[in-house]
Coordinates of C-alpha atoms in Angstrom, one line a residue:
Chain G
M87 CA 291.1 74.1 -65.3
P88 CA 287.8 75.7 -66.4
L89 CA 287.1 72.6 -68.6
E90 CA 287.6 70.3 -65.6
A91 CA 285.3 72.5 -63.5
A92 CA 282.7 72.4 -66.2
L93 CA 283.0 68.7 -66.5
A94 CA 282.5 68.2 -62.8
A95 CA 279.5 70.5 -62.9
G96 CA 278.1 68.6 -65.8
R97 CA 278.6 65.3 -64.0
Y98 CA 276.6 66.5 -61.0
L99 CA 274.0 68.1 -63.3
F100 CA 273.5 64.7 -64.8
L101 CA 273.1 63.0 -61.5
G102 CA 271.0 65.9 -60.2
L103 CA 268.6 65.6 -63.2
L104 CA 268.3 61.8 -62.6
T105 CA 267.6 62.5 -58.9
L106 CA 265.1 65.2 -59.8
L107 CA 263.2 62.7 -62.1
L108 CA 263.0 60.2 -59.2
W109 CA 261.8 63.0 -56.9
Q110 CA 259.1 63.9 -59.4
L111 CA 258.1 60.2 -59.6
Y112 CA 258.0 60.0 -55.8
Q113 CA 255.6 62.8 -55.8
V114 CA 253.3 61.1 -58.3
V115 CA 253.3 58.0 -56.0
Q116 CA 252.5 60.2 -53.0
R117 CA 249.6 61.7 -54.9
D118 CA 248.3 58.3 -55.9
L119 CA 248.6 56.9 -52.3
R120 CA 246.8 60.0 -51.0
A121 CA 244.0 59.4 -53.4
V122 CA 243.7 55.7 -52.4
R123 CA 243.7 56.6 -48.8
R124 CA 241.0 59.2 -49.3
A125 CA 238.9 56.7 -51.2
A126 CA 239.4 54.1 -48.5
M127 CA 238.4 56.7 -45.8
A128 CA 235.2 57.7 -47.7
E129 CA 234.2 54.0 -47.8
T130 CA 234.8 53.1 -44.2
A131 CA 233.8 56.4 -42.5
P132 CA 230.2 55.5 -41.7
A133 CA 231.2 52.1 -40.3
Q134 CA 233.9 53.6 -38.1
A135 CA 231.4 55.8 -36.2
P136 CA 228.5 53.6 -35.3
R137 CA 225.5 55.8 -34.5
E138 CA 224.3 56.2 -31.0
P139 CA 220.8 54.7 -30.4
R140 CA 218.1 57.3 -30.5
L141 CA 214.4 57.5 -29.8
V142 CA 212.4 59.5 -32.4
V143 CA 208.8 60.5 -32.3
E144 CA 207.4 59.3 -35.6
R145 CA 203.8 60.3 -35.3
G146 CA 201.9 62.4 -32.8
P147 CA 201.9 66.0 -31.5
S148 CA 205.6 66.2 -30.9
Q149 CA 206.5 64.6 -34.1
G150 CA 210.2 64.9 -35.1
Q151 CA 211.4 65.3 -31.5
A152 CA 214.3 62.9 -30.7
W153 CA 216.5 61.9 -27.7
L154 CA 219.8 60.2 -27.5
L155 CA 219.4 57.2 -25.2
R156 CA 222.5 57.7 -23.1
N157 CA 220.1 58.9 -20.4
P158 CA 216.8 57.1 -19.8
V159 CA 213.8 58.7 -21.6
T160 CA 210.6 58.8 -19.6
I161 CA 207.2 59.1 -21.2
G162 CA 203.9 60.1 -19.5
R163 CA 201.2 62.6 -19.0
S164 CA 202.6 64.3 -15.9
E165 CA 205.0 67.1 -15.7
G166 CA 208.7 66.0 -15.4
N167 CA 208.6 63.4 -18.2
D168 CA 211.0 63.8 -21.0
L169 CA 208.2 63.3 -23.4
R170 CA 205.0 64.8 -22.1
L171 CA 201.9 63.4 -23.7
E172 CA 198.6 65.4 -23.7
D173 CA 196.7 62.2 -24.4
Q174 CA 193.9 60.7 -22.4
F175 CA 195.1 57.2 -23.2
A176 CA 198.5 57.9 -21.5
S177 CA 199.2 57.3 -17.8
S178 CA 201.0 59.9 -15.8
H179 CA 204.2 57.8 -15.6
H180 CA 203.6 55.6 -18.6
A181 CA 206.8 54.1 -19.9
R182 CA 210.6 54.4 -19.9
V183 CA 213.2 53.7 -22.7
Y184 CA 216.8 53.2 -21.7
L185 CA 220.1 51.5 -22.6
D186 CA 221.2 48.4 -20.9
G187 CA 224.8 48.1 -22.2
Q188 CA 224.3 48.1 -26.0
T189 CA 220.6 46.9 -26.0
V190 CA 217.7 49.3 -26.0
V191 CA 215.0 48.4 -23.4
V192 CA 211.4 49.5 -23.3
E193 CA 209.7 49.3 -19.9
D194 CA 206.0 49.7 -19.3
L195 CA 205.6 51.4 -15.9
G196 CA 202.3 49.7 -15.2
S197 CA 200.2 51.9 -17.4
T198 CA 196.4 51.6 -17.7
N199 CA 196.2 51.4 -21.5
G200 CA 199.5 49.6 -22.0
T201 CA 202.5 50.1 -24.3
V202 CA 202.5 48.4 -27.7
V203 CA 205.9 47.4 -29.2
N204 CA 205.9 46.2 -32.8
G205 CA 202.2 45.5 -32.7
G206 CA 202.1 43.5 -29.4
R207 CA 201.3 44.8 -25.9
I208 CA 204.3 44.4 -23.5
V209 CA 204.4 43.5 -19.8
G210 CA 207.3 45.0 -17.8
A211 CA 210.7 45.5 -19.6
V212 CA 211.4 44.3 -23.1
A213 CA 214.6 44.4 -25.1
V214 CA 214.1 45.8 -28.6
T215 CA 216.3 46.2 -31.7
A216 CA 216.8 49.1 -34.0
G217 CA 213.7 50.0 -36.0
A218 CA 211.3 48.9 -33.2
R219 CA 208.0 50.8 -33.1
I220 CA 206.5 51.9 -29.8
E221 CA 202.9 53.0 -29.6
I222 CA 201.5 54.9 -26.6
G223 CA 198.0 56.2 -27.0
G224 CA 198.1 58.2 -30.3
T225 CA 201.8 58.6 -30.4
T226 CA 204.3 56.3 -32.2
L227 CA 208.0 56.3 -31.4
R228 CA 210.8 54.6 -33.3
V229 CA 214.1 53.3 -32.0
E230 CA 217.0 54.1 -34.2
A231 CA 220.6 52.9 -34.1
Chain W
M122 CA 245.9 66.3 -65.4
G123 CA 248.0 63.2 -65.7
R124 CA 249.2 64.2 -69.2
A125 CA 250.5 67.5 -67.9
R126 CA 252.5 65.6 -65.3
E127 CA 253.8 63.3 -68.1
R128 CA 255.0 66.4 -70.0
G129 CA 257.1 67.5 -67.0
L130 CA 258.5 64.1 -66.3
L131 CA 259.3 63.6 -70.0
L132 CA 261.2 66.9 -70.1
T133 CA 263.4 65.9 -67.2
A134 CA 263.9 62.4 -68.7
L135 CA 265.1 63.8 -72.0
L136 CA 267.3 66.4 -70.3
V137 CA 269.0 63.4 -68.5
G138 CA 269.9 61.8 -71.9
L139 CA 270.9 65.1 -73.5
T140 CA 273.2 66.1 -70.6
G141 CA 274.8 62.7 -70.5
S142 CA 275.4 62.5 -74.2
A143 CA 276.7 66.0 -74.4
L144 CA 279.1 65.4 -71.5
V145 CA 280.5 62.3 -73.3
A146 CA 280.9 64.4 -76.4
V147 CA 282.9 67.0 -74.5
V148 CA 285.1 64.4 -72.8
H149 CA 285.7 62.6 -76.1
G150 CA 287.3 65.7 -77.5
G151 CA 284.4 68.0 -78.0
T152 CA 284.6 68.5 -81.7
F153 CA 282.0 70.6 -83.5
D154 CA 282.1 68.6 -86.7
P155 CA 278.5 67.4 -87.3
Q156 CA 279.8 64.5 -89.3
Q157 CA 281.5 62.9 -86.3
A158 CA 279.3 60.5 -84.3
D159 CA 280.1 61.9 -80.8
S160 CA 280.4 65.6 -81.6
L161 CA 278.3 68.2 -79.8
P162 CA 276.0 69.3 -82.7
R163 CA 275.4 65.7 -83.5
Q164 CA 274.3 64.9 -80.0
A165 CA 272.0 67.9 -80.0
I166 CA 270.4 66.8 -83.3
V167 CA 270.0 63.2 -82.0
W168 CA 268.3 64.3 -78.8
A169 CA 266.1 66.8 -80.7
Q170 CA 264.9 64.0 -82.9
L171 CA 264.3 61.7 -79.9
A172 CA 262.4 64.4 -78.1
V173 CA 260.2 64.9 -81.1
A174 CA 259.4 61.2 -81.2
A175 CA 258.8 60.9 -77.5
F176 CA 256.7 64.0 -77.3
G177 CA 254.9 62.7 -80.4
C178 CA 253.7 59.7 -78.4
H179 CA 252.8 62.1 -75.5
F180 CA 250.7 64.3 -77.8
V181 CA 248.9 61.3 -79.4
L182 CA 247.8 60.3 -75.9
A183 CA 247.0 63.9 -74.8
R184 CA 245.0 64.5 -78.0
R185 CA 242.4 61.8 -77.2
G186 CA 242.4 62.7 -73.5
S187 CA 243.8 59.3 -72.6
D188 CA 244.3 58.5 -68.9
A189 CA 247.1 56.0 -69.7
D190 CA 249.8 55.7 -67.1
E191 CA 251.7 59.0 -67.1
T192 CA 255.0 57.8 -65.7
L193 CA 255.9 54.8 -67.9
L194 CA 256.9 56.7 -71.0
P195 CA 259.2 59.2 -69.1
V196 CA 260.8 56.4 -67.0
S197 CA 261.5 54.4 -70.2
M198 CA 263.0 57.5 -72.0
A199 CA 265.2 58.2 -69.0
L200 CA 266.6 54.7 -69.0
T201 CA 267.1 55.0 -72.8
G202 CA 269.0 58.2 -72.3
V203 CA 271.2 56.7 -69.7
G204 CA 271.8 53.7 -72.0
L205 CA 272.6 55.9 -75.0
T206 CA 275.1 57.9 -72.8
V207 CA 276.8 54.7 -71.7
I208 CA 277.0 53.3 -75.3
Y209 CA 278.4 56.7 -76.5
S210 CA 281.0 56.5 -73.9
L211 CA 282.1 52.9 -74.8
D212 CA 281.6 52.8 -78.6
P213 CA 280.4 55.9 -80.5
A214 CA 279.9 54.0 -83.8
Q215 CA 277.6 51.5 -82.1
A216 CA 275.7 54.4 -80.4
Q217 CA 275.0 55.8 -83.8
R218 CA 273.4 52.5 -84.9
Q219 CA 271.5 52.4 -81.6
V220 CA 269.9 55.7 -82.5
T221 CA 268.6 54.2 -85.7
W222 CA 267.1 51.3 -83.7
L223 CA 265.6 53.8 -81.3
W224 CA 263.9 55.5 -84.1
L225 CA 262.3 52.2 -85.2
A226 CA 261.4 51.3 -81.6
L227 CA 259.7 54.7 -81.0
G228 CA 257.9 54.2 -84.3
V229 CA 256.7 50.8 -83.0
L230 CA 255.6 52.5 -79.8
L231 CA 253.7 55.2 -81.7
L232 CA 251.9 52.5 -83.7
T233 CA 250.9 50.7 -80.5
V234 CA 249.7 53.9 -78.9
I235 CA 247.5 55.0 -81.8
R236 CA 245.3 52.0 -81.1
L237 CA 246.1 50.1 -84.2
V238 CA 244.9 46.9 -82.4
D239 CA 242.5 46.3 -79.6
V240 CA 244.5 44.8 -76.7
A241 CA 241.5 42.7 -75.5
K242 CA 241.4 41.1 -79.0
L243 CA 244.9 39.8 -78.6
R244 CA 243.5 37.2 -76.3
E245 CA 241.8 35.4 -79.3
Y246 CA 245.1 34.4 -80.8
V247 CA 246.2 32.2 -78.0
Y248 CA 247.7 29.5 -80.2
V249 CA 249.3 32.0 -82.6
W250 CA 251.3 33.3 -79.6
G251 CA 252.1 29.7 -78.4
A252 CA 253.2 28.6 -81.8
G253 CA 255.0 32.0 -82.4
T254 CA 257.0 31.6 -79.2
A255 CA 258.1 28.0 -80.2
G256 CA 258.8 29.1 -83.7
L257 CA 260.9 32.1 -82.8
L258 CA 262.9 30.0 -80.4
L259 CA 263.4 27.3 -83.0
L260 CA 264.7 29.7 -85.6
P261 CA 268.1 30.3 -84.2
I262 CA 268.5 26.6 -83.5
L263 CA 268.0 25.9 -87.1
F264 CA 269.7 28.9 -88.7
A265 CA 272.0 30.6 -86.3
K266 CA 275.7 30.4 -86.2
E267 CA 277.3 30.0 -82.8
V268 CA 278.6 33.3 -81.4
N269 CA 280.7 33.2 -78.3
G270 CA 279.4 29.7 -77.4
A271 CA 275.7 30.8 -77.6
R272 CA 273.4 30.5 -80.6
L273 CA 271.1 33.5 -80.4
W274 CA 271.4 35.6 -83.5
I275 CA 270.2 35.1 -87.0
D276 CA 272.3 36.9 -89.6
L277 CA 270.0 38.6 -92.1
G278 CA 272.9 40.2 -94.0
V279 CA 272.0 43.8 -93.2
F280 CA 271.5 43.2 -89.5
K281 CA 271.4 40.4 -87.0
L282 CA 268.1 39.4 -85.5
Q283 CA 267.7 38.0 -82.0
P284 CA 264.4 36.2 -82.1
S285 CA 264.4 35.4 -78.3
E286 CA 263.9 39.1 -77.6
L287 CA 260.5 38.9 -79.5
A288 CA 259.7 35.5 -78.2
K289 CA 259.7 36.7 -74.6
L290 CA 256.8 39.0 -75.6
T291 CA 254.8 36.3 -77.4
L292 CA 255.4 34.0 -74.4
V293 CA 253.8 36.6 -72.0
M294 CA 250.8 37.0 -74.4
F295 CA 250.4 33.3 -74.7
L296 CA 250.5 32.8 -70.9
A297 CA 248.0 35.6 -70.3
A298 CA 245.6 34.3 -73.0
Y299 CA 245.9 30.6 -72.0
L300 CA 245.7 31.1 -68.2
S301 CA 242.7 33.5 -68.6
S302 CA 240.7 30.9 -70.6
A303 CA 238.5 28.2 -69.1
R304 CA 241.1 25.6 -69.6
G305 CA 243.7 27.7 -67.9
A306 CA 241.3 28.3 -65.0
A307 CA 241.2 24.6 -64.3
I308 CA 244.9 24.8 -63.5
A309 CA 244.0 26.9 -60.5
E310 CA 241.9 24.1 -58.9
A311 CA 244.4 22.2 -56.8
D312 CA 243.1 18.8 -55.9
W313 CA 246.3 16.7 -55.9
R314 CA 248.4 16.7 -52.7
P315 CA 251.6 14.9 -52.9
L316 CA 253.8 15.5 -49.9
G317 CA 251.2 17.8 -48.4
L318 CA 251.7 20.4 -51.2
R319 CA 248.6 21.6 -53.0
L320 CA 249.2 21.0 -56.7
P321 CA 246.8 20.7 -59.6
S322 CA 246.0 17.2 -60.8
P323 CA 248.8 15.7 -62.9
R324 CA 247.1 16.4 -66.2
Y325 CA 247.2 20.1 -65.5
L326 CA 250.9 19.9 -64.7
V327 CA 251.4 19.1 -68.3
P328 CA 251.9 22.7 -69.4
L329 CA 254.4 23.1 -66.6
L330 CA 256.3 20.1 -67.8
V331 CA 256.2 21.3 -71.4
M332 CA 257.6 24.6 -70.3
W333 CA 260.3 23.0 -68.3
V334 CA 261.3 20.8 -71.2
A335 CA 261.3 23.8 -73.5
A336 CA 263.5 25.7 -71.1
M337 CA 265.9 22.8 -71.0
V338 CA 265.9 22.5 -74.7
L339 CA 266.7 26.2 -74.9
L340 CA 269.5 25.7 -72.5
V341 CA 270.9 22.9 -74.5
A342 CA 270.3 24.1 -78.0
L343 CA 271.0 27.8 -77.6
R344 CA 273.6 27.2 -74.9
D345 CA 272.2 30.1 -73.1
L346 CA 271.5 30.0 -69.4
G347 CA 270.2 33.6 -69.2
T348 CA 267.5 33.2 -71.8
A349 CA 266.4 29.9 -70.3
L350 CA 266.3 31.5 -66.8
L351 CA 264.4 34.5 -68.1
F352 CA 261.7 32.4 -69.8
F353 CA 261.3 29.9 -67.1
G354 CA 261.3 32.5 -64.3
T355 CA 258.6 34.6 -66.0
F356 CA 256.5 31.5 -66.7
I357 CA 256.6 30.4 -63.1
C358 CA 255.8 33.9 -61.7
V359 CA 252.8 34.4 -64.1
I360 CA 251.4 30.9 -63.4
Y361 CA 251.8 31.5 -59.7
A362 CA 250.0 34.8 -59.9
A363 CA 247.2 33.2 -61.9
T364 CA 246.7 30.3 -59.6
A365 CA 248.0 31.6 -56.2
Q366 CA 249.6 28.2 -55.5
P367 CA 253.1 28.3 -54.0
G368 CA 253.7 24.8 -55.2
Y369 CA 254.6 26.1 -58.6
L370 CA 257.3 28.3 -57.2
V371 CA 258.8 25.4 -55.2
F372 CA 258.7 22.8 -57.9
G373 CA 259.8 25.4 -60.5
A374 CA 262.9 26.4 -58.5
I375 CA 263.8 22.8 -57.8
S376 CA 263.3 21.5 -61.3
F377 CA 265.2 24.5 -62.8
T378 CA 268.1 24.1 -60.4
C379 CA 268.3 20.4 -61.2
G380 CA 268.2 21.0 -64.9
A381 CA 270.9 23.7 -64.8
W382 CA 273.1 21.5 -62.7
A383 CA 272.7 18.7 -65.2
A384 CA 273.5 21.1 -68.0
A385 CA 276.6 22.3 -66.2
Q386 CA 277.7 18.7 -66.0
M387 CA 277.1 18.0 -69.7
F388 CA 278.1 21.3 -71.4
G389 CA 281.4 23.0 -71.2
H390 CA 279.9 26.4 -72.1
V391 CA 277.5 26.4 -69.1
R392 CA 280.2 24.9 -66.9
N393 CA 282.6 27.8 -67.8
R394 CA 280.0 30.4 -66.8
I395 CA 279.4 28.7 -63.5
Q396 CA 283.1 28.4 -62.8
A397 CA 283.6 32.1 -63.6
W398 CA 280.8 32.9 -61.2
L399 CA 282.1 30.8 -58.3
N400 CA 285.6 32.0 -58.7
P401 CA 286.8 34.2 -61.6
W402 CA 290.3 34.8 -60.2
P403 CA 292.4 31.6 -61.0
E404 CA 294.6 32.4 -64.0
E405 CA 293.1 29.7 -66.3
V406 CA 289.6 31.0 -65.6
L407 CA 290.6 34.7 -65.8
A408 CA 292.1 34.0 -69.2
K409 CA 288.7 32.8 -70.6
S410 CA 285.2 33.2 -69.1
G411 CA 286.4 34.9 -66.0
Y412 CA 287.8 37.9 -67.8
Q413 CA 284.4 39.6 -68.5
V414 CA 283.2 39.0 -64.9
A415 CA 286.5 40.4 -63.5
Q416 CA 286.4 43.5 -65.8
G417 CA 282.9 44.2 -64.7
L418 CA 283.8 43.9 -61.0
F419 CA 286.9 46.2 -61.5
A420 CA 284.7 48.8 -63.3
I421 CA 282.1 48.7 -60.5
A422 CA 284.8 49.1 -57.8
A423 CA 286.4 52.0 -59.7
G424 CA 283.1 53.9 -59.7
G425 CA 282.8 54.4 -56.0
M426 CA 280.1 56.8 -54.8
G427 CA 279.9 59.4 -57.6
G428 CA 281.6 57.6 -60.4
V429 CA 284.7 58.4 -62.4
G430 CA 282.8 60.7 -64.7
L431 CA 280.8 60.1 -67.9
G432 CA 283.0 59.1 -70.9
M433 CA 286.0 58.3 -68.7
S434 CA 285.5 54.5 -68.6
Q435 CA 288.5 52.3 -68.1
M436 CA 286.6 49.6 -69.9
V437 CA 287.9 51.4 -73.1
N438 CA 291.5 50.7 -73.5
P439 CA 293.2 54.1 -73.9
F440 CA 295.9 52.7 -76.1
T441 CA 294.0 50.6 -78.6
G442 CA 290.6 52.2 -78.2
R443 CA 289.1 48.8 -77.8
T444 CA 286.4 48.0 -75.3
V445 CA 286.0 45.1 -73.0
F446 CA 284.3 42.2 -74.8
A447 CA 280.5 42.7 -75.2
A448 CA 280.6 45.7 -72.8
T449 CA 277.7 47.5 -74.5
T450 CA 275.4 44.4 -74.5
D451 CA 276.3 42.4 -71.4
L452 CA 278.1 44.8 -69.2
P453 CA 276.4 48.2 -69.5
F454 CA 275.4 48.0 -65.9
A455 CA 279.1 47.7 -64.9
A456 CA 280.0 50.7 -67.2
L457 CA 277.1 52.6 -65.6
C458 CA 278.3 51.9 -62.1
E459 CA 281.8 52.9 -63.1
Q460 CA 280.9 56.3 -64.7
M461 CA 277.9 57.3 -62.5
G462 CA 278.9 55.6 -59.3
L463 CA 276.6 54.1 -56.7
W464 CA 274.5 57.2 -56.8
G465 CA 273.7 56.8 -60.5
A466 CA 273.4 53.1 -60.4
A467 CA 271.0 53.2 -57.4
L468 CA 268.8 55.7 -59.3
V469 CA 268.8 53.4 -62.4
V470 CA 267.8 50.4 -60.2
A471 CA 265.0 52.6 -58.7
L472 CA 263.8 53.5 -62.2
Y473 CA 263.5 49.8 -63.1
G474 CA 261.7 49.3 -59.8
F475 CA 259.3 52.1 -60.6
W476 CA 258.6 50.6 -64.0
V477 CA 257.8 47.2 -62.5
Y478 CA 255.7 48.9 -59.8
R479 CA 253.6 50.7 -62.4
A480 CA 253.1 47.5 -64.4
L481 CA 251.8 45.7 -61.3
R482 CA 249.6 48.7 -60.6
V483 CA 248.2 48.6 -64.1
S484 CA 247.6 44.9 -63.6
L485 CA 245.6 45.3 -60.4
S486 CA 243.3 47.9 -62.0
Q487 CA 242.3 45.6 -64.9
P488 CA 238.7 44.3 -65.0
D489 CA 239.4 41.2 -67.0
N490 CA 241.9 38.4 -66.3
F491 CA 243.6 38.5 -69.7
R492 CA 244.8 42.1 -69.5
A493 CA 245.6 41.7 -65.8
L494 CA 247.8 38.8 -66.5
L495 CA 249.3 40.5 -69.5
A496 CA 250.3 43.6 -67.6
L497 CA 251.6 41.4 -64.7
G498 CA 253.6 39.3 -67.2
L499 CA 255.2 42.4 -68.7
G500 CA 256.2 43.7 -65.3
V501 CA 257.5 40.3 -64.2
L502 CA 259.4 40.0 -67.5
M503 CA 261.1 43.3 -66.9
A504 CA 261.9 42.4 -63.2
V505 CA 263.3 39.0 -64.0
Q506 CA 265.4 40.3 -66.9
V507 CA 266.9 43.2 -64.9
F508 CA 267.6 40.8 -62.0
V509 CA 269.3 38.2 -64.2
I510 CA 271.7 40.6 -65.9
M511 CA 272.4 42.9 -62.9
G512 CA 272.8 39.8 -60.7
G513 CA 275.2 38.4 -63.3
V514 CA 277.3 41.6 -63.6
T515 CA 277.5 41.9 -59.8
K516 CA 278.4 38.2 -59.5
L517 CA 275.3 37.3 -57.5
I518 CA 274.4 34.7 -60.1
P519 CA 276.3 33.4 -63.1
L520 CA 276.8 36.1 -65.7
T521 CA 274.8 35.4 -68.8
G522 CA 274.5 37.3 -72.0
I523 CA 271.0 38.8 -71.8
T524 CA 270.3 42.5 -72.4
L525 CA 269.6 45.2 -69.8
P526 CA 266.3 46.6 -71.0
F527 CA 266.3 50.0 -72.6
I528 CA 270.1 50.4 -71.9
S529 CA 272.0 47.6 -73.7
Y530 CA 272.9 47.9 -77.3
G531 CA 270.7 45.9 -79.6
G532 CA 267.8 46.6 -82.0
S533 CA 265.7 43.5 -81.2
S534 CA 265.9 44.2 -77.6
L535 CA 265.0 47.9 -77.9
I536 CA 262.0 47.2 -80.2
S537 CA 260.6 44.5 -77.9
N538 CA 261.1 46.7 -74.8
F539 CA 259.2 49.6 -76.4
L540 CA 256.5 47.2 -77.6
M541 CA 256.1 46.1 -74.0
L542 CA 255.8 49.8 -73.0
G543 CA 253.2 50.4 -75.6
L544 CA 251.1 47.4 -74.6
L545 CA 251.3 48.5 -71.0
L546 CA 250.2 52.0 -71.9
R547 CA 247.3 50.6 -73.8
C548 CA 246.3 48.3 -70.9
S549 CA 246.3 51.2 -68.5
E550 CA 243.9 53.2 -70.6
G551 CA 240.3 53.8 -69.3
Q552 CA 240.8 51.7 -66.1
R553 CA 240.6 54.3 -63.4

């Protein structure tokens, strides 16, 4: 009987070893697939989270300051504006930048010296794209998306 | 990193073979006489030698920091181990010869792995491979004697050579080299649409026709349905992969079926095989071609879930010691199902699946068309061959006498399989 028991044990040892090999191979595949998935994620990550439109002060006294455009950003000389300009060429309620759906809109609020977008003076509200430059007096702002 | 993993896998793979062979030795009487082919010390020596050879390949790769695929060598060695176990259980004397062939095959693998030739350079010999394939296939037609109704072997006195085993490799090299050349690329431009199917213009169909004719000549001259199916199937799959045109698959399948049907009408040998496939049970069929099929089916049925145990095959007659005809070459899958059961057989099928998956993975990572098609062709060749013989044994398609890679007895087959492995390892280097 001990021989038979040994043979049965050997038989399952053989099948067990084969199964172990397949399990090891399965783990190699898992590791490969994880690496592929990681590589794919690294590639698509920036595209998956489109950046929210922002308004950045490019040049001027408050250079570097930035706002997300989910709320309208008001610009002017008087108190209560989001961006307060100590600039004699700025009106007290000079301009407003806000989101209309996905588009960024720059609106001149009837200022004396005007708002210049991409080198041209605007009248009323104008839709702009990412990268647009807005000049008010001595301050330059940039729209980023 | 990858090589360390290979070491672990290789260890398990070799243990599979050692355990299997040792069990067979115990069941066969468990003698300790090292002179006897299936005694325990003998098995230990054989597996120690094979381990040295396999780890030799591993260390050659590790030494130069190669990033070649780390799973192909262990998977192939595991299949070899299962094969040697099965052959030991059926015919110890044959197993001893198989060990000699294994030595040669591992030597060939080692030669491939030490970068004797640059794989990319093989592309330049496109017509050598074409002519080589034709030549190797012609050899048995001219020189071979008919064995069991098929003409496959050339008797060289010392041993018998089966040229079609090497020809399948040269065919894949020819296809890869031809289809990756400018002329081959023209085949991919479909501009002829008969019956709404996109096909290349008739003059590019010429290679397809040539191949079909060759397959039919093989069928007629070698009287071998399996080899013809293997070559034609591989050809169709590779040309489909190179051109992405389903028309090749459709026309290939139709033309081969028609050819095979015609051959069955004309040649008794092919007709017998088909008869044995459709119904092996009538007495007059069972007495001839149906016998092998029926024995295979009985063996598979006897195996059940966990098998009858290694070395306890009923394919060996306990009174005469004789084995079912061609059991070690044509029916090792049936013997394997019998001794290891569904469990073992499913694992073996999974190992072949894994081999093919790795080959396709290597193919996808190749920067140039030649090596991509070469790796793909090797994978397809393995898949088609395993399908044809396993399908034959399980009576899904007519049983034909081709080998089960790495497992069947046969030197030509072992050497060409390890050559395939070596080429694949070389292709997979430096591509991550």
